[in-house]
Amino acid sequence: MTGKVVLMGAGPGDIGLLTVKAMETLRRADSIVYDRLVDSSLLAARKPQCKLIYVGKEPSHHPIPQEEIEQILVNEARNGGLVVRLKAGDPYVFGRGGEEGEVLYDAGIPFEVIPGITSAIGGLVYAGIPVTHRDYASSFHVITGHLKKGHDPLDWQSLARLEGTLVFLMGMTNLQAICEKLIRNGRSPETSVAVVEWASRSHQRSVVGDLTSIHEIVQKKGIHNPALIVVGDVVKLRPKLNFFESLPLFQQKILVPRARAGESKLARKIEELGGKAVEYPQIAVQEQPLPKSDVTFSNLRSYDTLIFMSSESVQYFFENLLAKDKDSRDLQHLHIVAVGIDVLKCLQGKGIQADSFCPRRSVQLLLDLQGEAWQRGMHILLVGSEELVHTFAEQLTRHAYVTPLPLYKEVRTTCKSFNLAEYNAICFGSSTTVQNLLTVLTKEEQQVLAQKKLFSIGQMTSQSIRDNGFTVHQEAKKPSIDEVIQLLIDDVKGAVLA
Ligand code: SAH
């Protein structure tokens, strides 16, 4: 069956600016086709089996032709499943989203659009610039700065005459020409101009000048694409409205070594305060089946209920069952529970309709749905990864007899190389994080680490850092995330004052 495509706006950069609807859809996607300006941390929300297709171009490389991207969308959708076409900002603001929608329509592929916050508005906000203002601008105009050689479709006379804010996207290579054309057509040379690079990211940079000076300022500072050019008096409001660049950890790139998979509170806090937190090593989970000989099905009759915790567990369960010369007929007496929609589908693929369904991996939800039956002394066989079955069995045994049946292991592997030199600080939240980081760093990287400011959450962590031959820059007096954050803030303040 043909799948569906969702043309989705990712917002200007700060990943928190993704809409709730977009995030929910991203989590369910079977494939994600994404661009260069999309922050890669958004992709972390995908499910493990989701396919990633990168169609962005680096500035100096050939872009993937638009027709090819459209073909990818059509093909992916025809394979079935949910395809997300993730674009920076809003998909219909210079994003060629309209063209992609037309192609999908012509190909008979169902599609939906989830709007995003365009950089032309949201990006300005992060530079302290309101796109309209009662006293300064009663309209705004979003214009492409990508001027085609030969014929220029823009009516510069009209543009120069507009009193509203002008926002140019894709205009950096033509900045000088844009300013000259506006002046030549009557705009005052003193009109304020701001250029905002990588808006709403922690490494955002912005500069201000006027129509005559901005080009030179941009050159001096080495400001490049992606950047927004804002022309108009609203730029003057920056000193009062520039909340983002005033955040205490703005422009700080901080490495947060990981202890385990999952979101780190420390990293989230750093981002809330304007910094960029990178969690490392990135922990990827792979499934590795346990040996078939370890699984016995001789006592299947003694169970009443069979719970599948993951789609992998369904796969491995049937492989094991068949290997023992049994099949689904041996499960007839069992009440089968599917945890998660993937499990439900996977069971259907095996010709089995689950007797009940629990939408999420939540002990409470399982109890709410099944609890009454279990009180009558049910015996449950719980199938999943080693980790899943043991945690769930532990919590469920208070309510029923539970036998965990681990069929595979989740193997953690590290991936993605990174440049340690780019970081302002490294924050260790436990001794495990010290060990985890050191096991993945090369000798050269360890030398770079020795030059960095190492922050520690407490004595044990500091001891671990020292035992490995490194120096602690600052140690929290109390082992709490807030204390570490305060140390970071004080350190930045100190560096500014010095
Ligand atoms: N659909 C996008 C625009 C795509 S065109 C949107 O709605 O924002 C690409 C241009 O958008 C870039 O050349 C740059 O001018 C601008 N842009 C997008 N994201 C940006 C960001 N975070 N900071 C500065 N400019 C950005």
Short mmCIF file of C-alpha atoms and ligand atoms in Angstrom, two decimals:
data_model
loop_
_atom_site.label_atom_id
_atom_site.label_comp_id
_atom_site.label_asym_id
_atom_site.label_seq_id
_atom_site.Cartn_x
_atom_site.Cartn_y
_atom_site.Cartn_z
CA MET A 1 0.00 0.00 0.00
CA THR A 2 1.23 3.50 -0.79
CA GLY A 3 2.42 5.44 2.22
CA LYS A 4 2.10 9.11 2.99
CA VAL A 5 4.44 12.08 2.81
CA VAL A 6 4.49 14.88 5.36
CA LEU A 7 6.17 18.11 4.26
CA MET A 8 7.37 19.41 7.59
CA GLY A 9 8.90 22.68 8.77
CA ALA A 10 11.69 22.28 11.32
CA GLY A 11 11.76 25.93 12.39
CA PRO A 12 14.80 28.20 12.25
CA GLY A 13 17.24 26.10 14.27
CA ASP A 14 16.54 25.96 18.00
CA ILE A 15 15.07 22.47 18.15
CA GLY A 16 12.54 23.55 20.76
CA LEU A 17 10.82 25.58 18.04
CA LEU A 18 9.51 22.46 16.32
CA THR A 19 5.73 22.20 16.68
CA VAL A 20 4.16 19.51 18.84
CA LYS A 21 2.48 18.03 15.78
CA ALA A 22 5.78 17.90 13.91
CA MET A 23 7.54 16.17 16.82
CA GLU A 24 4.81 13.54 17.13
CA THR A 25 4.98 12.85 13.41
CA LEU A 26 8.78 12.72 13.41
CA ARG A 27 8.68 10.03 16.09
CA ARG A 28 6.45 7.85 13.92
CA ALA A 29 8.32 8.39 10.62
CA ASP A 30 9.58 5.37 8.68
CA SER A 31 11.93 7.55 6.65
CA ILE A 32 13.13 11.13 6.98
CA VAL A 33 14.40 13.09 3.99
CA TYR A 34 16.24 16.13 5.34
CA ASP A 35 18.29 19.20 4.39
CA ARG A 36 21.54 20.82 5.48
CA LEU A 37 19.98 23.52 7.64
CA VAL A 38 18.02 21.02 9.72
CA ASP A 39 19.63 20.53 13.14
CA SER A 40 20.76 16.92 13.32
CA SER A 41 19.69 16.61 16.97
CA LEU A 42 16.08 16.65 15.74
CA LEU A 43 16.77 13.33 14.07
CA ALA A 44 17.47 11.75 17.46
CA ALA A 45 13.69 11.66 18.02
CA ARG A 46 13.23 9.07 15.27
CA LYS A 47 12.48 5.43 15.98
CA PRO A 48 15.42 3.04 15.66
CA GLN A 49 14.33 1.47 12.36
CA CYS A 50 13.71 4.84 10.67
CA LYS A 51 15.66 5.38 7.45
CA LEU A 52 17.56 8.67 7.07
CA ILE A 53 18.09 10.24 3.65
CA TYR A 54 20.24 13.35 3.44
CA VAL A 55 19.53 15.53 0.42
CA GLY A 56 21.22 18.75 1.53
CA LYS A 57 24.15 20.30 -0.18
CA GLU A 58 27.26 21.76 1.35
CA PRO A 59 27.68 25.34 0.07
CA SER A 60 30.50 24.56 -2.38
CA HIS A 61 29.11 21.25 -3.63
CA HIS A 62 26.61 20.35 -6.29
CA PRO A 63 23.12 20.21 -4.92
CA ILE A 64 21.03 17.10 -5.42
CA PRO A 65 18.74 18.11 -8.29
CA GLN A 66 15.24 18.97 -7.15
CA GLU A 67 13.72 16.35 -9.48
CA GLU A 68 15.85 13.70 -7.79
CA ILE A 69 14.60 14.75 -4.34
CA GLU A 70 11.03 14.63 -5.59
CA GLN A 71 11.65 11.17 -7.03
CA ILE A 72 13.04 10.01 -3.68
CA LEU A 73 9.84 11.18 -1.96
CA VAL A 74 7.66 9.39 -4.50
CA ASN A 75 9.68 6.16 -4.29
CA GLU A 76 9.84 6.15 -0.50
CA ALA A 77 6.09 6.69 -0.25
CA ARG A 78 5.45 3.89 -2.74
CA ASN A 79 7.43 1.55 -0.48
CA GLY A 80 4.75 2.24 2.12
CA GLY A 81 5.06 3.88 5.51
CA LEU A 82 5.32 7.44 6.67
CA VAL A 83 7.82 9.67 4.88
CA VAL A 84 8.80 12.97 6.48
CA ARG A 85 10.31 15.64 4.26
CA LEU A 86 11.99 17.83 6.87
CA LYS A 87 12.89 21.36 5.82
CA ALA A 88 14.35 24.35 7.60
CA GLY A 89 11.94 27.07 8.67
CA ASP A 90 8.59 26.74 6.92
CA PRO A 91 8.34 24.37 3.96
CA TYR A 92 6.51 26.92 1.82
CA VAL A 93 8.85 29.87 2.45
CA PHE A 94 11.51 29.56 -0.26
CA GLY A 95 11.63 25.88 0.56
CA ARG A 96 10.30 24.47 -2.72
CA GLY A 97 7.68 22.74 -0.61
CA GLY A 98 4.95 23.85 -3.01
CA GLU A 99 6.70 22.15 -5.92
CA GLU A 100 7.14 18.94 -3.94
CA GLY A 101 3.45 18.98 -3.00
CA GLU A 102 2.50 19.36 -6.68
CA VAL A 103 4.67 16.40 -7.70
CA LEU A 104 3.12 14.25 -4.97
CA TYR A 105 -0.36 15.30 -6.07
CA ASP A 106 0.44 14.39 -9.70
CA ALA A 107 1.84 11.03 -8.59
CA GLY A 108 -1.32 10.31 -6.58
CA ILE A 109 0.53 10.16 -3.28
CA PRO A 110 -1.30 11.39 -0.19
CA PHE A 111 0.52 14.18 1.61
CA GLU A 112 0.11 16.66 4.41
CA VAL A 113 1.97 19.81 5.36
CA ILE A 114 3.05 20.81 8.86
CA PRO A 115 4.06 24.47 8.88
CA GLY A 116 7.19 25.59 10.69
CA ILE A 117 8.39 28.88 12.13
CA THR A 118 10.14 30.61 9.29
CA SER A 119 13.61 32.04 9.92
CA ALA A 120 12.32 35.25 8.34
CA ILE A 121 10.29 35.87 11.50
CA GLY A 122 11.58 33.50 14.20
CA GLY A 123 15.23 34.02 13.29
CA LEU A 124 14.84 37.76 13.75
CA VAL A 125 13.22 37.24 17.14
CA TYR A 126 16.40 35.53 18.36
CA ALA A 127 18.41 38.58 17.30
CA GLY A 128 16.12 40.90 19.26
CA ILE A 129 14.32 42.22 16.16
CA PRO A 130 10.51 42.32 15.98
CA VAL A 131 9.48 42.04 12.35
CA THR A 132 6.78 44.70 12.82
CA HIS A 133 6.35 47.42 15.43
CA ARG A 134 3.72 50.12 15.87
CA ASP A 135 6.31 52.89 15.73
CA TYR A 136 8.72 51.50 13.14
CA ALA A 137 7.13 49.13 10.64
CA SER A 138 3.54 48.40 9.72
CA SER A 139 4.33 45.66 7.23
CA PHE A 140 7.08 43.21 6.42
CA HIS A 141 8.28 41.71 3.19
CA VAL A 142 10.23 38.51 2.75
CA ILE A 143 12.34 38.59 -0.38
CA THR A 144 14.76 36.25 -2.09
CA GLY A 145 18.25 37.69 -2.28
CA HIS A 146 19.24 35.03 -4.77
CA LEU A 147 19.31 37.32 -7.77
CA LYS A 148 19.45 35.55 -11.08
CA LYS A 149 22.11 36.83 -13.47
CA GLY A 150 20.69 38.57 -16.51
CA HIS A 151 17.10 39.14 -15.47
CA ASP A 152 16.17 40.43 -12.06
CA PRO A 153 12.51 39.77 -11.23
CA LEU A 154 12.47 42.22 -8.31
CA ASP A 155 10.99 45.68 -8.62
CA TRP A 156 13.63 47.62 -6.65
CA GLN A 157 11.85 50.92 -7.01
CA SER A 158 8.82 49.56 -5.17
CA LEU A 159 10.97 47.72 -2.63
CA ALA A 160 12.95 50.85 -1.81
CA ARG A 161 9.76 52.80 -1.31
CA LEU A 162 8.20 50.37 1.20
CA GLU A 163 8.24 51.61 4.78
CA GLY A 164 7.94 48.09 6.22
CA THR A 165 10.74 45.75 7.25
CA LEU A 166 12.55 44.01 4.39
CA VAL A 167 13.93 40.53 5.12
CA PHE A 168 16.18 38.99 2.49
CA LEU A 169 16.84 35.25 2.55
CA MET A 170 19.64 33.63 0.54
CA GLY A 171 21.11 37.08 0.00
CA MET A 172 24.63 36.91 1.39
CA THR A 173 26.50 36.69 -1.92
CA ASN A 174 24.54 39.71 -3.15
CA LEU A 175 24.58 41.79 0.04
CA GLN A 176 26.46 44.67 -1.52
CA ALA A 177 24.25 44.70 -4.62
CA ILE A 178 21.08 44.61 -2.49
CA CYS A 179 22.21 47.62 -0.45
CA GLU A 180 23.28 49.56 -3.57
CA LYS A 181 20.02 48.89 -5.38
CA LEU A 182 17.99 50.08 -2.39
CA ILE A 183 20.03 53.30 -2.09
CA ARG A 184 19.93 53.92 -5.85
CA ASN A 185 16.16 53.62 -5.79
CA GLY A 186 15.71 56.14 -3.01
CA ARG A 187 16.14 54.39 0.33
CA SER A 188 18.14 56.48 2.80
CA PRO A 189 21.77 55.26 3.12
CA GLU A 190 21.38 55.56 6.90
CA THR A 191 18.64 52.91 7.02
CA SER A 192 19.54 50.34 9.68
CA VAL A 193 20.55 46.87 8.54
CA ALA A 194 21.25 43.74 10.59
CA VAL A 195 22.70 40.47 9.39
CA VAL A 196 21.99 37.38 11.50
CA GLU A 197 24.00 34.23 10.89
CA TRP A 198 22.78 30.82 12.13
CA ALA A 199 19.83 32.46 13.84
CA SER A 200 18.47 30.78 16.98
CA ARG A 201 21.45 28.44 17.36
CA SER A 202 23.90 28.86 20.19
CA HIS A 203 26.57 29.93 17.68
CA GLN A 204 24.34 32.66 16.24
CA ARG A 205 26.22 35.84 15.32
CA SER A 206 24.66 39.14 14.43
CA VAL A 207 26.01 42.48 13.24
CA VAL A 208 24.38 45.84 12.72
CA GLY A 209 25.18 48.71 10.40
CA ASP A 210 23.45 50.75 7.73
CA LEU A 211 23.01 50.38 3.98
CA THR A 212 26.47 51.83 3.32
CA SER A 213 28.47 50.11 6.04
CA ILE A 214 26.98 46.64 6.51
CA HIS A 215 28.87 44.97 3.67
CA GLU A 216 32.26 45.88 5.13
CA ILE A 217 31.22 44.89 8.66
CA VAL A 218 30.09 41.48 7.41
CA GLN A 219 33.38 41.00 5.54
CA LYS A 220 35.44 41.94 8.59
CA LYS A 221 33.57 39.54 10.87
CA GLY A 222 33.55 36.76 8.28
CA ILE A 223 29.78 36.30 8.44
CA HIS A 224 28.47 33.79 5.93
CA ASN A 225 25.41 31.85 4.93
CA PRO A 226 22.97 30.88 6.29
CA ALA A 227 22.12 34.43 7.23
CA LEU A 228 19.21 36.82 7.23
CA ILE A 229 19.48 40.40 6.03
CA VAL A 230 17.07 42.74 7.81
CA VAL A 231 16.54 46.26 6.53
CA GLY A 232 14.53 48.74 8.58
CA ASP A 233 14.23 50.71 11.78
CA VAL A 234 13.03 47.70 13.79
CA VAL A 235 16.73 46.78 14.01
CA LYS A 236 17.14 49.68 16.45
CA LEU A 237 15.13 47.79 19.07
CA ARG A 238 17.85 45.18 19.50
CA PRO A 239 19.45 46.66 22.62
CA LYS A 240 16.19 46.17 24.55
CA LEU A 241 14.83 42.99 22.97
CA ASN A 242 17.95 40.90 22.55
CA PHE A 243 17.06 38.24 25.12
CA PHE A 244 18.82 35.33 23.40
CA GLU A 245 22.28 36.80 23.01
CA SER A 246 22.08 37.90 26.66
CA LEU A 247 21.57 34.36 27.99
CA PRO A 248 24.46 33.40 30.29
CA LEU A 249 25.74 30.45 28.23
CA PHE A 250 25.15 31.97 24.77
CA GLN A 251 27.85 30.86 22.30
CA GLN A 252 29.24 28.30 24.73
CA LYS A 253 29.73 24.87 23.25
CA ILE A 254 29.87 22.32 26.02
CA LEU A 255 30.59 18.63 25.87
CA VAL A 256 28.48 16.51 28.20
CA PRO A 257 29.96 13.01 28.30
CA ARG A 258 27.25 10.40 28.66
CA ALA A 259 26.72 7.71 31.23
CA ARG A 260 23.92 5.98 29.33
CA ALA A 261 21.45 6.43 26.50
CA GLY A 262 18.67 8.95 27.04
CA GLU A 263 18.34 12.64 27.55
CA SER A 264 20.64 14.35 30.03
CA LYS A 265 19.18 17.00 32.35
CA LEU A 266 22.50 18.82 32.40
CA ALA A 267 22.50 19.07 28.60
CA ARG A 268 18.93 20.37 28.54
CA LYS A 269 19.71 23.02 31.14
CA ILE A 270 22.76 24.21 29.20
CA GLU A 271 20.58 24.63 26.11
CA GLU A 272 17.91 26.51 28.06
CA LEU A 273 20.62 28.99 29.03
CA GLY A 274 21.64 29.62 25.42
CA GLY A 275 24.52 27.13 25.16
CA LYS A 276 25.06 24.23 22.82
CA ALA A 277 25.36 20.94 24.65
CA VAL A 278 26.69 17.94 22.80
CA GLU A 279 26.23 14.59 24.45
CA TYR A 280 28.99 12.14 23.71
CA PRO A 281 29.62 9.32 23.12
CA GLN A 282 26.42 9.06 21.14
CA ILE A 283 25.00 5.77 22.21
CA ALA A 284 23.32 3.77 19.49
CA VAL A 285 21.40 0.65 20.27
CA GLN A 286 21.69 -2.49 18.15
CA GLU A 287 19.83 -5.71 18.67
CA GLN A 288 21.85 -8.88 19.05
CA PRO A 289 19.94 -12.18 19.40
CA LEU A 290 20.81 -14.42 22.32
CA PRO A 291 21.72 -18.04 21.45
CA LYS A 292 18.64 -20.05 20.44
CA SER A 293 19.74 -23.07 22.49
CA ASP A 294 19.19 -21.05 25.70
CA VAL A 295 15.46 -20.74 25.09
CA THR A 296 13.15 -23.56 26.02
CA PHE A 297 9.48 -23.79 25.16
CA SER A 298 8.72 -27.09 26.83
CA ASN A 299 6.53 -25.47 29.49
CA LEU A 300 4.47 -23.11 27.31
CA ARG A 301 1.32 -24.76 28.72
CA SER A 302 2.02 -23.39 32.18
CA TYR A 303 1.50 -19.77 31.08
CA ASP A 304 -1.76 -17.88 30.66
CA THR A 305 -0.48 -14.65 29.15
CA LEU A 306 2.25 -13.78 26.70
CA ILE A 307 3.44 -10.17 26.50
CA PHE A 308 5.57 -8.94 23.61
CA MET A 309 7.56 -5.85 24.57
CA SER A 310 9.01 -4.95 21.15
CA SER A 311 8.71 -5.86 17.48
CA GLU A 312 12.19 -7.43 17.65
CA SER A 313 10.93 -9.67 20.43
CA VAL A 314 8.16 -10.96 18.12
CA GLN A 315 10.74 -11.67 15.43
CA TYR A 316 13.13 -13.52 17.73
CA PHE A 317 10.32 -15.35 19.55
CA PHE A 318 9.03 -16.96 16.36
CA GLU A 319 12.53 -17.76 15.12
CA ASN A 320 13.12 -19.61 18.39
CA LEU A 321 9.73 -21.28 18.33
CA LEU A 322 10.28 -22.65 14.83
CA ALA A 323 13.80 -23.73 15.75
CA LYS A 324 12.18 -25.90 18.47
CA ASP A 325 9.77 -27.45 15.92
CA LYS A 326 6.80 -25.55 17.30
CA ASP A 327 4.55 -22.93 15.72
CA SER A 328 1.72 -20.52 16.47
CA ARG A 329 -0.71 -23.39 17.19
CA ASP A 330 1.25 -23.95 20.41
CA LEU A 331 0.17 -20.47 21.55
CA GLN A 332 -3.58 -21.02 21.18
CA HIS A 333 -4.34 -21.04 24.91
CA LEU A 334 -2.38 -17.83 25.59
CA HIS A 335 -3.79 -14.36 26.00
CA ILE A 336 -1.44 -12.31 23.83
CA VAL A 337 -0.62 -8.70 24.72
CA ALA A 338 1.08 -6.37 22.25
CA VAL A 339 2.98 -3.44 23.73
CA GLY A 340 3.24 -0.74 21.07
CA ILE A 341 1.74 -0.38 17.62
CA ASP A 342 4.83 -1.91 15.97
CA VAL A 343 4.29 -5.09 17.95
CA LEU A 344 0.65 -5.23 16.92
CA LYS A 345 1.60 -4.94 13.26
CA CYS A 346 4.46 -7.40 13.55
CA LEU A 347 2.14 -10.00 15.12
CA GLN A 348 -0.38 -9.46 12.35
CA GLY A 349 2.44 -10.13 9.92
CA LYS A 350 2.76 -13.54 11.61
CA GLY A 351 -0.98 -14.15 11.21
CA ILE A 352 -1.79 -13.41 14.85
CA GLN A 353 -4.27 -10.87 16.22
CA ALA A 354 -3.24 -9.79 19.71
CA ASP A 355 -5.95 -10.23 22.35
CA SER A 356 -5.10 -6.91 23.93
CA PHE A 357 -3.02 -3.89 23.15
CA CYS A 358 -1.05 -1.51 25.34
CA PRO A 359 0.01 1.56 23.35
CA ARG A 360 3.17 2.36 25.30
CA ARG A 361 5.87 0.64 27.37
CA SER A 362 4.45 1.76 30.66
CA VAL A 363 4.02 -0.53 33.64
CA GLN A 364 1.16 1.59 34.94
CA LEU A 365 -0.68 1.46 31.64
CA LEU A 366 -0.25 -2.30 31.45
CA LEU A 367 -1.65 -2.66 34.94
CA ASP A 368 -4.57 -0.38 34.19
CA LEU A 369 -5.42 -2.41 31.12
CA GLN A 370 -4.72 -5.90 32.46
CA GLY A 371 -4.58 -5.62 36.21
CA GLU A 372 -7.91 -7.15 37.12
CA ALA A 373 -7.29 -10.38 35.25
CA TRP A 374 -3.84 -10.70 36.77
CA GLN A 375 -5.06 -10.56 40.33
CA ARG A 376 -6.61 -13.94 39.74
CA GLY A 377 -3.12 -15.45 39.72
CA MET A 378 -2.09 -15.25 36.12
CA HIS A 379 1.24 -16.59 34.99
CA ILE A 380 2.86 -14.30 32.49
CA LEU A 381 5.64 -14.89 30.00
CA LEU A 382 7.31 -11.56 29.25
CA VAL A 383 9.29 -11.41 26.00
CA GLY A 384 11.73 -8.68 25.01
CA SER A 385 15.33 -7.57 25.25
CA GLU A 386 17.34 -8.49 28.32
CA GLU A 387 17.03 -4.96 29.66
CA LEU A 388 13.31 -4.56 29.00
CA VAL A 389 12.14 -7.87 30.45
CA HIS A 390 14.15 -7.53 33.63
CA THR A 391 13.01 -4.00 34.42
CA PHE A 392 9.40 -4.80 33.64
CA ALA A 393 9.40 -8.16 35.41
CA GLU A 394 10.75 -6.55 38.55
CA GLN A 395 7.89 -4.07 38.64
CA LEU A 396 5.17 -6.47 37.56
CA THR A 397 5.91 -9.33 39.96
CA ARG A 398 4.02 -7.55 42.68
CA HIS A 399 0.87 -8.03 40.63
CA ALA A 400 1.28 -11.43 38.93
CA TYR A 401 3.67 -14.35 38.42
CA VAL A 402 6.06 -13.15 35.78
CA THR A 403 8.73 -15.09 33.92
CA PRO A 404 11.09 -12.90 31.93
CA LEU A 405 12.20 -14.37 28.61
CA PRO A 406 15.07 -12.30 27.22
CA LEU A 407 15.64 -13.09 23.55
CA TYR A 408 18.13 -10.43 22.54
CA LYS A 409 20.59 -7.93 23.91
CA GLU A 410 20.71 -4.22 23.24
CA VAL A 411 24.33 -3.57 22.39
CA ARG A 412 25.50 -0.02 22.88
CA THR A 413 27.92 1.28 20.32
CA THR A 414 29.40 4.72 19.91
CA CYS A 415 29.34 6.57 16.66
CA LYS A 416 30.04 9.95 15.05
CA SER A 417 33.42 11.56 15.25
CA PHE A 418 33.70 15.06 16.62
CA ASN A 419 36.17 17.88 17.01
CA LEU A 420 37.06 18.29 20.67
CA ALA A 421 38.99 21.50 19.96
CA GLU A 422 35.69 23.35 19.29
CA TYR A 423 34.45 23.00 22.85
CA ASN A 424 34.65 25.67 25.55
CA ALA A 425 34.21 23.22 28.41
CA ILE A 426 33.62 19.58 29.31
CA CYS A 427 31.14 18.77 32.09
CA PHE A 428 31.44 15.43 33.85
CA GLY A 429 28.33 14.31 35.74
CA SER A 430 29.77 11.10 37.26
CA SER A 431 32.85 8.85 37.25
CA THR A 432 31.14 6.70 34.61
CA THR A 433 31.05 9.67 32.24
CA VAL A 434 34.83 10.07 32.68
CA GLN A 435 35.40 6.40 31.82
CA ASN A 436 32.96 6.49 28.91
CA LEU A 437 34.61 9.48 27.33
CA LEU A 438 38.16 8.23 27.77
CA THR A 439 37.37 4.86 26.20
CA VAL A 440 36.34 6.54 22.94
CA LEU A 441 39.00 9.26 22.70
CA THR A 442 42.16 8.75 20.67
CA LYS A 443 45.58 9.61 22.13
CA GLU A 444 45.59 12.89 20.19
CA GLU A 445 42.11 13.77 21.45
CA GLN A 446 43.22 13.05 25.02
CA GLN A 447 45.99 15.60 24.53
CA VAL A 448 43.39 18.15 23.43
CA LEU A 449 41.26 17.21 26.44
CA ALA A 450 44.18 18.01 28.73
CA GLN A 451 44.04 21.64 27.51
CA LYS A 452 40.31 22.01 28.15
CA LYS A 453 38.37 23.30 31.13
CA LEU A 454 37.07 20.20 32.89
CA PHE A 455 34.11 20.69 35.22
CA SER A 456 33.22 18.03 37.76
CA ILE A 457 29.97 17.40 39.65
CA GLY A 458 31.68 16.19 42.82
CA GLN A 459 34.61 14.60 44.63
CA MET A 460 34.30 11.08 43.21
CA THR A 461 34.11 12.40 39.67
CA SER A 462 37.08 14.69 40.26
CA GLN A 463 39.05 11.76 41.65
CA SER A 464 38.32 9.82 38.47
CA ILE A 465 39.47 12.74 36.34
CA ARG A 466 42.72 13.03 38.32
CA ASP A 467 43.33 9.27 38.37
CA ASN A 468 43.38 9.45 34.59
CA GLY A 469 46.00 12.17 34.61
CA PHE A 470 43.80 15.22 33.92
CA THR A 471 43.28 18.41 35.90
CA VAL A 472 39.91 19.53 37.26
CA HIS A 473 39.14 23.15 36.41
CA GLN A 474 36.17 23.50 38.79
CA GLU A 475 34.36 21.12 41.14
CA ALA A 476 30.79 21.63 42.34
CA LYS A 477 30.52 22.13 46.09
CA LYS A 478 27.28 20.14 46.16
CA PRO A 479 26.79 17.29 43.68
CA SER A 480 23.89 18.86 41.76
CA ILE A 481 23.28 19.92 38.20
CA ASP A 482 22.40 23.46 39.29
CA GLU A 483 25.78 23.79 41.00
CA VAL A 484 27.63 22.70 37.86
CA ILE A 485 25.58 25.15 35.79
CA GLN A 486 26.44 27.95 38.22
CA LEU A 487 30.14 27.12 37.89
CA LEU A 488 29.85 27.34 34.11
CA ILE A 489 28.03 30.69 34.27
CA ASP A 490 30.59 32.14 36.71
CA ASP A 491 33.40 30.92 34.51
CA VAL A 492 31.96 32.63 31.42
CA LYS A 493 31.43 35.85 33.41
CA GLY A 494 34.99 35.66 34.70
CA ALA A 495 36.34 35.20 31.18
CA VAL A 496 34.35 38.20 29.92
CA LEU A 497 35.63 40.41 32.74
CA ALA A 498 39.23 39.23 32.41
N1 SAH B 1 12.18 27.67 4.44
C1 SAH B 1 13.20 28.44 5.11
C2 SAH B 1 14.02 29.24 4.14
C3 SAH B 1 14.79 28.41 3.14
S1 SAH B 1 15.79 29.35 2.08
C4 SAH B 1 12.54 29.31 6.17
O1 SAH B 1 11.32 29.42 6.23
O2 SAH B 1 13.27 29.86 7.00
C5 SAH B 1 17.36 29.27 2.90
C6 SAH B 1 17.72 30.61 3.49
O3 SAH B 1 16.98 30.81 4.68
C7 SAH B 1 19.16 30.76 3.90
O4 SAH B 1 19.98 31.12 2.82
C8 SAH B 1 19.07 31.87 4.91
O5 SAH B 1 18.96 33.12 4.29
C9 SAH B 1 17.74 31.59 5.57
N2 SAH B 1 17.86 30.84 6.82
C10 SAH B 1 17.25 29.69 7.14
N3 SAH B 1 17.55 29.33 8.41
C11 SAH B 1 18.36 30.29 8.90
C12 SAH B 1 19.00 30.51 10.14
N4 SAH B 1 18.86 29.67 11.17
N5 SAH B 1 19.75 31.61 10.29
C13 SAH B 1 19.89 32.49 9.29
N6 SAH B 1 19.33 32.32 8.09
C14 SAH B 1 18.55 31.26 7.88
#
